[in-house]
PDB file with one MODEL, atoms N, CA, C and O in Angstrom:
MODEL        1
ATOM      1  N   MET A   1      -5.045 -13.242  -1.727  1.00  0.00           N
ATOM      2  CA  MET A   1      -4.217 -12.350  -2.525  1.00  0.00           C
ATOM      3  C   MET A   1      -2.797 -12.920  -2.581  1.00  0.00           C
ATOM      4  O   MET A   1      -2.280 -13.425  -1.585  1.00  0.00           O
ATOM      5  N   ILE A   2      -2.202 -12.834  -3.713  1.00  0.00           N
ATOM      6  CA  ILE A   2      -0.882 -13.414  -3.943  1.00  0.00           C
ATOM      7  C   ILE A   2       0.190 -12.786  -3.052  1.00  0.00           C
ATOM      8  O   ILE A   2       1.106 -13.476  -2.606  1.00  0.00           O
ATOM      9  N   VAL A   3       0.081 -11.493  -2.794  1.00  0.00           N
ATOM     10  CA  VAL A   3       1.088 -10.822  -1.968  1.00  0.00           C
ATOM     11  C   VAL A   3       1.011 -11.326  -0.531  1.00  0.00           C
ATOM     12  O   VAL A   3       2.045 -11.603   0.077  1.00  0.00           O
ATOM     13  N   ALA A   4      -0.181 -11.449   0.018  1.00  0.00           N
ATOM     14  CA  ALA A   4      -0.344 -11.949   1.386  1.00  0.00           C
ATOM     15  C   ALA A   4       0.206 -13.368   1.504  1.00  0.00           C
ATOM     16  O   ALA A   4       0.873 -13.697   2.485  1.00  0.00           O
ATOM     17  N   LYS A   5      -0.067 -14.198   0.520  1.00  0.00           N
ATOM     18  CA  LYS A   5       0.452 -15.571   0.539  1.00  0.00           C
ATOM     19  C   LYS A   5       1.975 -15.575   0.486  1.00  0.00           C
ATOM     20  O   LYS A   5       2.620 -16.346   1.197  1.00  0.00           O
ATOM     21  N   TRP A   6       2.548 -14.726  -0.346  1.00  0.00           N
ATOM     22  CA  TRP A   6       3.996 -14.645  -0.454  1.00  0.00           C
ATOM     23  C   TRP A   6       4.612 -14.177   0.862  1.00  0.00           C
ATOM     24  O   TRP A   6       5.611 -14.733   1.318  1.00  0.00           O
ATOM     25  N   LEU A   7       4.008 -13.148   1.473  1.00  0.00           N
ATOM     26  CA  LEU A   7       4.511 -12.645   2.746  1.00  0.00           C
ATOM     27  C   LEU A   7       4.461 -13.745   3.813  1.00  0.00           C
ATOM     28  O   LEU A   7       5.421 -13.947   4.557  1.00  0.00           O
ATOM     29  N   ASP A   8       3.336 -14.445   3.875  1.00  0.00           N
ATOM     30  CA  ASP A   8       3.202 -15.545   4.839  1.00  0.00           C
ATOM     31  C   ASP A   8       4.242 -16.638   4.583  1.00  0.00           C
ATOM     32  O   ASP A   8       4.889 -17.113   5.516  1.00  0.00           O
ATOM     33  N   TYR A   9       4.398 -17.028   3.342  1.00  0.00           N
ATOM     34  CA  TYR A   9       5.341 -18.082   2.965  1.00  0.00           C
ATOM     35  C   TYR A   9       6.765 -17.729   3.391  1.00  0.00           C
ATOM     36  O   TYR A   9       7.544 -18.600   3.778  1.00  0.00           O
ATOM     37  N   ASN A  10       7.090 -16.440   3.314  1.00  0.00           N
ATOM     38  CA  ASN A  10       8.436 -15.986   3.643  1.00  0.00           C
ATOM     39  C   ASN A  10       8.576 -15.522   5.096  1.00  0.00           C
ATOM     40  O   ASN A  10       9.601 -14.953   5.473  1.00  0.00           O
ATOM     41  N   GLY A  11       7.547 -15.765   5.905  1.00  0.00           N
ATOM     42  CA  GLY A  11       7.609 -15.442   7.323  1.00  0.00           C
ATOM     43  C   GLY A  11       7.661 -13.964   7.645  1.00  0.00           C
ATOM     44  O   GLY A  11       8.205 -13.569   8.677  1.00  0.00           O
ATOM     45  N   ILE A  12       7.103 -13.150   6.779  1.00  0.00           N
ATOM     46  CA  ILE A  12       7.106 -11.701   6.981  1.00  0.00           C
ATOM     47  C   ILE A  12       5.796 -11.304   7.658  1.00  0.00           C
ATOM     48  O   ILE A  12       4.714 -11.558   7.129  1.00  0.00           O
ATOM     49  N   LYS A  13       5.903 -10.680   8.831  1.00  0.00           N
ATOM     50  CA  LYS A  13       4.715 -10.245   9.568  1.00  0.00           C
ATOM     51  C   LYS A  13       4.100  -9.030   8.880  1.00  0.00           C
ATOM     52  O   LYS A  13       4.800  -8.077   8.539  1.00  0.00           O
ATOM     53  N   TRP A  14       2.784  -9.075   8.681  1.00  0.00           N
ATOM     54  CA  TRP A  14       2.107  -7.971   8.023  1.00  0.00           C
ATOM     55  C   TRP A  14       0.735  -7.747   8.652  1.00  0.00           C
ATOM     56  O   TRP A  14       0.150  -8.638   9.267  1.00  0.00           O
ATOM     57  N   LEU A  15       0.255  -6.534   8.476  1.00  0.00           N
ATOM     58  CA  LEU A  15      -1.090  -6.150   8.895  1.00  0.00           C
ATOM     59  C   LEU A  15      -1.790  -5.550   7.681  1.00  0.00           C
ATOM     60  O   LEU A  15      -1.146  -4.969   6.807  1.00  0.00           O
ATOM     61  N   TYR A  16      -3.104  -5.694   7.635  1.00  0.00           N
ATOM     62  CA  TYR A  16      -3.868  -5.242   6.480  1.00  0.00           C
ATOM     63  C   TYR A  16      -4.574  -3.922   6.783  1.00  0.00           C
ATOM     64  O   TYR A  16      -5.342  -3.828   7.741  1.00  0.00           O
ATOM     65  N   GLU A  17      -4.312  -2.907   5.964  1.00  0.00           N
ATOM     66  CA  GLU A  17      -4.970  -1.599   6.027  1.00  0.00           C
ATOM     67  C   GLU A  17      -5.125  -1.092   7.454  1.00  0.00           C
ATOM     68  O   GLU A  17      -6.236  -0.799   7.895  1.00  0.00           O
ATOM     69  N   ILE A  18      -4.016  -0.988   8.174  1.00  0.00           N
ATOM     70  CA  ILE A  18      -4.101  -0.640   9.595  1.00  0.00           C
ATOM     71  C   ILE A  18      -4.144   0.848   9.884  1.00  0.00           C
ATOM     72  O   ILE A  18      -4.690   1.255  10.910  1.00  0.00           O
ATOM     73  N   LYS A  19      -3.583   1.671   9.008  1.00  0.00           N
ATOM     74  CA  LYS A  19      -3.489   3.102   9.296  1.00  0.00           C
ATOM     75  C   LYS A  19      -3.926   3.905   8.083  1.00  0.00           C
ATOM     76  O   LYS A  19      -3.556   3.602   6.949  1.00  0.00           O
ATOM     77  N   GLY A  20      -4.720   4.931   8.344  1.00  0.00           N
ATOM     78  CA  GLY A  20      -5.157   5.817   7.272  1.00  0.00           C
ATOM     79  C   GLY A  20      -4.300   7.074   7.215  1.00  0.00           C
ATOM     80  O   GLY A  20      -3.871   7.601   8.241  1.00  0.00           O
ATOM     81  N   PHE A  21      -4.061   7.538   6.007  1.00  0.00           N
ATOM     82  CA  PHE A  21      -3.296   8.761   5.781  1.00  0.00           C
ATOM     83  C   PHE A  21      -4.177   9.748   5.038  1.00  0.00           C
ATOM     84  O   PHE A  21      -4.811   9.401   4.042  1.00  0.00           O
ATOM     85  N   GLU A  22      -4.214  10.980   5.528  1.00  0.00           N
ATOM     86  CA  GLU A  22      -5.025  12.001   4.871  1.00  0.00           C
ATOM     87  C   GLU A  22      -4.336  12.476   3.601  1.00  0.00           C
ATOM     88  O   GLU A  22      -3.111  12.576   3.526  1.00  0.00           O
ATOM     89  N   TYR A  23      -5.167  12.764   2.607  1.00  0.00           N
ATOM     90  CA  TYR A  23      -4.674  13.373   1.369  1.00  0.00           C
ATOM     91  C   TYR A  23      -5.773  14.278   0.831  1.00  0.00           C
ATOM     92  O   TYR A  23      -6.939  14.146   1.202  1.00  0.00           O
ATOM     93  N   ASN A  24      -5.389  15.193  -0.045  1.00  0.00           N
ATOM     94  CA  ASN A  24      -6.347  16.151  -0.588  1.00  0.00           C
ATOM     95  C   ASN A  24      -6.673  15.796  -2.031  1.00  0.00           C
ATOM     96  O   ASN A  24      -5.803  15.824  -2.902  1.00  0.00           O
ATOM     97  N   TRP A  25      -7.922  15.468  -2.272  1.00  0.00           N
ATOM     98  CA  TRP A  25      -8.421  15.221  -3.618  1.00  0.00           C
ATOM     99  C   TRP A  25      -9.885  15.670  -3.620  1.00  0.00           C
ATOM    100  O   TRP A  25     -10.784  14.920  -3.240  1.00  0.00           O
ATOM    101  N   ASN A  26     -10.097  16.920  -4.062  1.00  0.00           N
ATOM    102  CA  ASN A  26     -11.443  17.514  -3.964  1.00  0.00           C
ATOM    103  C   ASN A  26     -11.935  17.469  -2.521  1.00  0.00           C
ATOM    104  O   ASN A  26     -13.079  17.097  -2.259  1.00  0.00           O
ATOM    105  N   GLY A  27     -11.077  17.843  -1.602  1.00  0.00           N
ATOM    106  CA  GLY A  27     -11.359  17.796  -0.176  1.00  0.00           C
ATOM    107  C   GLY A  27     -10.450  16.784   0.495  1.00  0.00           C
ATOM    108  O   GLY A  27      -9.747  16.019  -0.165  1.00  0.00           O
ATOM    109  N   ILE A  28     -10.476  16.793   1.793  1.00  0.00           N
ATOM    110  CA  ILE A  28      -9.626  15.882   2.562  1.00  0.00           C
ATOM    111  C   ILE A  28     -10.267  14.492   2.603  1.00  0.00           C
ATOM    112  O   ILE A  28     -11.450  14.346   2.909  1.00  0.00           O
ATOM    113  N   ARG A  29      -9.468  13.490   2.290  1.00  0.00           N
ATOM    114  CA  ARG A  29      -9.916  12.091   2.292  1.00  0.00           C
ATOM    115  C   ARG A  29      -8.887  11.257   3.041  1.00  0.00           C
ATOM    116  O   ARG A  29      -7.827  11.754   3.422  1.00  0.00           O
ATOM    117  N   LYS A  30      -9.210   9.987   3.246  1.00  0.00           N
ATOM    118  CA  LYS A  30      -8.270   9.067   3.898  1.00  0.00           C
ATOM    119  C   LYS A  30      -7.943   7.909   2.981  1.00  0.00           C
ATOM    120  O   LYS A  30      -8.806   7.382   2.278  1.00  0.00           O
ATOM    121  N   TYR A  31      -6.692   7.529   3.003  1.00  0.00           N
ATOM    122  CA  TYR A  31      -6.183   6.423   2.191  1.00  0.00           C
ATOM    123  C   TYR A  31      -5.529   5.404   3.106  1.00  0.00           C
ATOM    124  O   TYR A  31      -4.762   5.761   4.000  1.00  0.00           O
ATOM    125  N   TYR A  32      -5.836   4.135   2.879  1.00  0.00           N
ATOM    126  CA  TYR A  32      -5.280   3.039   3.658  1.00  0.00           C
ATOM    127  C   TYR A  32      -4.446   2.139   2.740  1.00  0.00           C
ATOM    128  O   TYR A  32      -5.008   1.417   1.916  1.00  0.00           O
ATOM    129  N   PRO A  33      -3.107   2.170   2.870  1.00  0.00           N
ATOM    130  CA  PRO A  33      -2.290   1.263   2.066  1.00  0.00           C
ATOM    131  C   PRO A  33      -2.661  -0.191   2.373  1.00  0.00           C
ATOM    132  O   PRO A  33      -3.131  -0.502   3.467  1.00  0.00           O
ATOM    133  N   ASP A  34      -2.445  -1.071   1.400  1.00  0.00           N
ATOM    134  CA  ASP A  34      -2.860  -2.466   1.534  1.00  0.00           C
ATOM    135  C   ASP A  34      -2.202  -3.194   2.699  1.00  0.00           C
ATOM    136  O   ASP A  34      -2.887  -3.854   3.479  1.00  0.00           O
ATOM    137  N   PHE A  35      -0.901  -3.085   2.826  1.00  0.00           N
ATOM    138  CA  PHE A  35      -0.169  -3.866   3.828  1.00  0.00           C
ATOM    139  C   PHE A  35       0.805  -2.984   4.590  1.00  0.00           C
ATOM    140  O   PHE A  35       1.321  -1.992   4.074  1.00  0.00           O
ATOM    141  N   TYR A  36       1.037  -3.380   5.835  1.00  0.00           N
ATOM    142  CA  TYR A  36       2.107  -2.786   6.636  1.00  0.00           C
ATOM    143  C   TYR A  36       3.006  -3.927   7.082  1.00  0.00           C
ATOM    144  O   TYR A  36       2.539  -4.887   7.695  1.00  0.00           O
ATOM    145  N   LEU A  37       4.302  -3.823   6.773  1.00  0.00           N
ATOM    146  CA  LEU A  37       5.264  -4.844   7.170  1.00  0.00           C
ATOM    147  C   LEU A  37       5.851  -4.443   8.515  1.00  0.00           C
ATOM    148  O   LEU A  37       6.655  -3.516   8.615  1.00  0.00           O
ATOM    149  N   VAL A  38       5.429  -5.162   9.539  1.00  0.00           N
ATOM    150  CA  VAL A  38       5.704  -4.813  10.925  1.00  0.00           C
ATOM    151  C   VAL A  38       7.201  -4.662  11.210  1.00  0.00           C
ATOM    152  O   VAL A  38       7.622  -3.648  11.767  1.00  0.00           O
ATOM    153  N   ASP A  39       7.991  -5.641  10.842  1.00  0.00           N
ATOM    154  CA  ASP A  39       9.420  -5.629  11.180  1.00  0.00           C
ATOM    155  C   ASP A  39      10.246  -4.676  10.321  1.00  0.00           C
ATOM    156  O   ASP A  39      11.411  -4.426  10.629  1.00  0.00           O
ATOM    157  N   TYR A  40       9.673  -4.151   9.268  1.00  0.00           N
ATOM    158  CA  TYR A  40      10.416  -3.298   8.342  1.00  0.00           C
ATOM    159  C   TYR A  40       9.931  -1.853   8.310  1.00  0.00           C
ATOM    160  O   TYR A  40      10.570  -0.995   7.700  1.00  0.00           O
ATOM    161  N   ASN A  41       8.793  -1.578   8.969  1.00  0.00           N
ATOM    162  CA  ASN A  41       8.193  -0.243   8.944  1.00  0.00           C
ATOM    163  C   ASN A  41       7.987   0.241   7.506  1.00  0.00           C
ATOM    164  O   ASN A  41       8.329   1.371   7.160  1.00  0.00           O
ATOM    165  N   ILE A  42       7.420  -0.641   6.680  1.00  0.00           N
ATOM    166  CA  ILE A  42       7.161  -0.337   5.268  1.00  0.00           C
ATOM    167  C   ILE A  42       5.698  -0.601   4.965  1.00  0.00           C
ATOM    168  O   ILE A  42       5.127  -1.599   5.406  1.00  0.00           O
ATOM    169  N   TYR A  43       5.099   0.307   4.205  1.00  0.00           N
ATOM    170  CA  TYR A  43       3.744   0.116   3.698  1.00  0.00           C
ATOM    171  C   TYR A  43       3.835  -0.374   2.263  1.00  0.00           C
ATOM    172  O   TYR A  43       4.729   0.030   1.520  1.00  0.00           O
ATOM    173  N   ILE A  44       2.919  -1.238   1.876  1.00  0.00           N
ATOM    174  CA  ILE A  44       2.885  -1.752   0.507  1.00  0.00           C
ATOM    175  C   ILE A  44       1.502  -1.525  -0.084  1.00  0.00           C
ATOM    176  O   ILE A  44       0.486  -1.777   0.564  1.00  0.00           O
ATOM    177  N   GLU A  45       1.479  -1.056  -1.302  1.00  0.00           N
ATOM    178  CA  GLU A  45       0.244  -0.912  -2.074  1.00  0.00           C
ATOM    179  C   GLU A  45       0.386  -1.766  -3.328  1.00  0.00           C
ATOM    180  O   GLU A  45       1.399  -1.698  -4.024  1.00  0.00           O
ATOM    181  N   VAL A  46      -0.628  -2.562  -3.607  1.00  0.00           N
ATOM    182  CA  VAL A  46      -0.660  -3.370  -4.826  1.00  0.00           C
ATOM    183  C   VAL A  46      -1.732  -2.774  -5.713  1.00  0.00           C
ATOM    184  O   VAL A  46      -2.889  -2.662  -5.309  1.00  0.00           O
ATOM    185  N   LYS A  47      -1.352  -2.392  -6.918  1.00  0.00           N
ATOM    186  CA  LYS A  47      -2.262  -1.647  -7.786  1.00  0.00           C
ATOM    187  C   LYS A  47      -2.135  -2.149  -9.215  1.00  0.00           C
ATOM    188  O   LYS A  47      -1.041  -2.497  -9.660  1.00  0.00           O
ATOM    189  N   GLY A  48      -3.220  -2.187  -9.917  1.00  0.00           N
ATOM    190  CA  GLY A  48      -3.211  -2.619 -11.303  1.00  0.00           C
ATOM    191  C   GLY A  48      -2.895  -1.496 -12.275  1.00  0.00           C
ATOM    192  O   GLY A  48      -2.539  -1.751 -13.426  1.00  0.00           O
ATOM    193  N   TYR A  49      -3.019  -0.275 -11.829  1.00  0.00           N
ATOM    194  CA  TYR A  49      -2.815   0.897 -12.684  1.00  0.00           C
ATOM    195  C   TYR A  49      -2.485   2.085 -11.789  1.00  0.00           C
ATOM    196  O   TYR A  49      -2.521   1.965 -10.565  1.00  0.00           O
ATOM    197  N   GLU A  50      -2.167   3.216 -12.378  1.00  0.00           N
ATOM    198  CA  GLU A  50      -1.811   4.421 -11.633  1.00  0.00           C
ATOM    199  C   GLU A  50      -2.608   5.598 -12.162  1.00  0.00           C
ATOM    200  O   GLU A  50      -2.671   5.815 -13.372  1.00  0.00           O
ATOM    201  N   THR A  51      -3.218   6.362 -11.262  1.00  0.00           N
ATOM    202  CA  THR A  51      -3.980   7.553 -11.648  1.00  0.00           C
ATOM    203  C   THR A  51      -3.417   8.774 -10.916  1.00  0.00           C
ATOM    204  O   THR A  51      -2.589   8.642 -10.015  1.00  0.00           O
ATOM    205  N   GLU A  52      -3.869   9.944 -11.310  1.00  0.00           N
ATOM    206  CA  GLU A  52      -3.467  11.167 -10.607  1.00  0.00           C
ATOM    207  C   GLU A  52      -3.923  11.122  -9.150  1.00  0.00           C
ATOM    208  O   GLU A  52      -3.212  11.590  -8.261  1.00  0.00           O
ATOM    209  N   LYS A  53      -5.094  10.565  -8.906  1.00  0.00           N
ATOM    210  CA  LYS A  53      -5.593  10.429  -7.534  1.00  0.00           C
ATOM    211  C   LYS A  53      -4.666   9.520  -6.715  1.00  0.00           C
ATOM    212  O   LYS A  53      -4.375   9.814  -5.556  1.00  0.00           O
ATOM    213  N   ASP A  54      -4.205   8.422  -7.316  1.00  0.00           N
ATOM    214  CA  ASP A  54      -3.267   7.535  -6.623  1.00  0.00           C
ATOM    215  C   ASP A  54      -1.996   8.285  -6.243  1.00  0.00           C
ATOM    216  O   ASP A  54      -1.504   8.142  -5.124  1.00  0.00           O
ATOM    217  N   LEU A  55      -1.470   9.069  -7.149  1.00  0.00           N
ATOM    218  CA  LEU A  55      -0.245   9.826  -6.865  1.00  0.00           C
ATOM    219  C   LEU A  55      -0.457  10.789  -5.708  1.00  0.00           C
ATOM    220  O   LEU A  55       0.445  10.981  -4.892  1.00  0.00           O
ATOM    221  N   ALA A  56      -1.648  11.404  -5.624  1.00  0.00           N
ATOM    222  CA  ALA A  56      -1.965  12.303  -4.512  1.00  0.00           C
ATOM    223  C   ALA A  56      -1.987  11.535  -3.190  1.00  0.00           C
ATOM    224  O   ALA A  56      -1.549  12.053  -2.163  1.00  0.00           O
ATOM    225  N   LYS A  57      -2.489  10.313  -3.214  1.00  0.00           N
ATOM    226  CA  LYS A  57      -2.513   9.469  -2.008  1.00  0.00           C
ATOM    227  C   LYS A  57      -1.095   9.080  -1.599  1.00  0.00           C
ATOM    228  O   LYS A  57      -0.692   9.260  -0.450  1.00  0.00           O
ATOM    229  N   TRP A  58      -0.365   8.555  -2.541  1.00  0.00           N
ATOM    230  CA  TRP A  58       0.928   7.940  -2.254  1.00  0.00           C
ATOM    231  C   TRP A  58       1.963   8.919  -1.728  1.00  0.00           C
ATOM    232  O   TRP A  58       2.833   8.540  -0.943  1.00  0.00           O
ATOM    233  N   LYS A  59       1.880  10.175  -2.151  1.00  0.00           N
ATOM    234  CA  LYS A  59       2.914  11.122  -1.722  1.00  0.00           C
ATOM    235  C   LYS A  59       2.820  11.451  -0.233  1.00  0.00           C
ATOM    236  O   LYS A  59       3.741  12.050   0.322  1.00  0.00           O
ATOM    237  N   ASN A  60       1.725  11.069   0.418  1.00  0.00           N
ATOM    238  CA  ASN A  60       1.537  11.355   1.838  1.00  0.00           C
ATOM    239  C   ASN A  60       1.872  10.186   2.753  1.00  0.00           C
ATOM    240  O   ASN A  60       1.668  10.272   3.964  1.00  0.00           O
ATOM    241  N   VAL A  61       2.378   9.109   2.197  1.00  0.00           N
ATOM    242  CA  VAL A  61       2.674   7.920   3.000  1.00  0.00           C
ATOM    243  C   VAL A  61       4.181   7.710   3.059  1.00  0.00           C
ATOM    244  O   VAL A  61       4.822   7.495   2.030  1.00  0.00           O
ATOM    245  N   PRO A  62       4.753   7.773   4.271  1.00  0.00           N
ATOM    246  CA  PRO A  62       6.191   7.508   4.384  1.00  0.00           C
ATOM    247  C   PRO A  62       6.459   6.018   4.191  1.00  0.00           C
ATOM    248  O   PRO A  62       5.632   5.179   4.547  1.00  0.00           O
ATOM    249  N   ASN A  63       7.600   5.704   3.636  1.00  0.00           N
ATOM    250  CA  ASN A  63       8.025   4.303   3.484  1.00  0.00           C
ATOM    251  C   ASN A  63       7.025   3.467   2.690  1.00  0.00           C
ATOM    252  O   ASN A  63       6.744   2.326   3.057  1.00  0.00           O
ATOM    253  N   LEU A  64       6.499   4.012   1.628  1.00  0.00           N
ATOM    254  CA  LEU A  64       5.532   3.297   0.794  1.00  0.00           C
ATOM    255  C   LEU A  64       6.221   2.700  -0.426  1.00  0.00           C
ATOM    256  O   LEU A  64       6.996   3.368  -1.111  1.00  0.00           O
ATOM    257  N   VAL A  65       5.924   1.432  -0.683  1.00  0.00           N
ATOM    258  CA  VAL A  65       6.386   0.751  -1.889  1.00  0.00           C
ATOM    259  C   VAL A  65       5.135   0.351  -2.665  1.00  0.00           C
ATOM    260  O   VAL A  65       4.237  -0.291  -2.120  1.00  0.00           O
ATOM    261  N   VAL A  66       5.086   0.732  -3.934  1.00  0.00           N
ATOM    262  CA  VAL A  66       3.935   0.419  -4.777  1.00  0.00           C
ATOM    263  C   VAL A  66       4.346  -0.648  -5.781  1.00  0.00           C
ATOM    264  O   VAL A  66       5.334  -0.502  -6.499  1.00  0.00           O
ATOM    265  N   PHE A  67       3.563  -1.728  -5.814  1.00  0.00           N
ATOM    266  CA  PHE A  67       3.753  -2.786  -6.795  1.00  0.00           C
ATOM    267  C   PHE A  67       2.584  -2.773  -7.746  1.00  0.00           C
ATOM    268  O   PHE A  67       1.427  -2.821  -7.327  1.00  0.00           O
ATOM    269  N   LYS A  68       2.884  -2.709  -9.024  1.00  0.00           N
ATOM    270  CA  LYS A  68       1.825  -2.834 -10.025  1.00  0.00           C
ATOM    271  C   LYS A  68       1.667  -4.312 -10.333  1.00  0.00           C
ATOM    272  O   LYS A  68       2.653  -5.048 -10.376  1.00  0.00           O
ATOM    273  N   LYS A  69       0.449  -4.745 -10.544  1.00  0.00           N
ATOM    274  CA  LYS A  69       0.181  -6.185 -10.699  1.00  0.00           C
ATOM    275  C   LYS A  69       1.028  -6.824 -11.786  1.00  0.00           C
ATOM    276  O   LYS A  69       1.417  -7.985 -11.660  1.00  0.00           O
ATOM    277  N   ASN A  70       1.322  -6.088 -12.853  1.00  0.00           N
ATOM    278  CA  ASN A  70       2.144  -6.689 -13.919  1.00  0.00           C
ATOM    279  C   ASN A  70       3.611  -6.836 -13.514  1.00  0.00           C
ATOM    280  O   ASN A  70       4.389  -7.460 -14.236  1.00  0.00           O
ATOM    281  N   GLU A  71       3.999  -6.267 -12.361  1.00  0.00           N
ATOM    282  CA  GLU A  71       5.362  -6.410 -11.851  1.00  0.00           C
ATOM    283  C   GLU A  71       5.504  -7.614 -10.931  1.00  0.00           C
ATOM    284  O   GLU A  71       6.619  -7.999 -10.578  1.00  0.00           O
ATOM    285  N   ILE A  72       4.381  -8.210 -10.540  1.00  0.00           N
ATOM    286  CA  ILE A  72       4.392  -9.342  -9.614  1.00  0.00           C
ATOM    287  C   ILE A  72       4.284 -10.632 -10.404  1.00  0.00           C
ATOM    288  O   ILE A  72       3.378 -10.801 -11.220  1.00  0.00           O
ATOM    289  N   THR A  73       5.205 -11.530 -10.157  1.00  0.00           N
ATOM    290  CA  THR A  73       5.155 -12.819 -10.864  1.00  0.00           C
ATOM    291  C   THR A  73       4.944 -13.946  -9.889  1.00  0.00           C
ATOM    292  O   THR A  73       4.875 -15.106 -10.293  1.00  0.00           O
TER     293      THR A  73
ENDMDL
END
């Protein structure tokens, strides 16, 4: 994945899908953001599009940054 390569290239420590966050979408479910940046306490999600379900997930994650694929060069 391009984001993982970029993080590695820039010496940024990251973990992949390490913590699940509960959200409600037709019942309680769990969402795992793509990356956790260890030294920054930031979660990153890389997404090609945005849905109502995504918004329900994202609002429950503190320090979340969402990148849409068309925003990554």
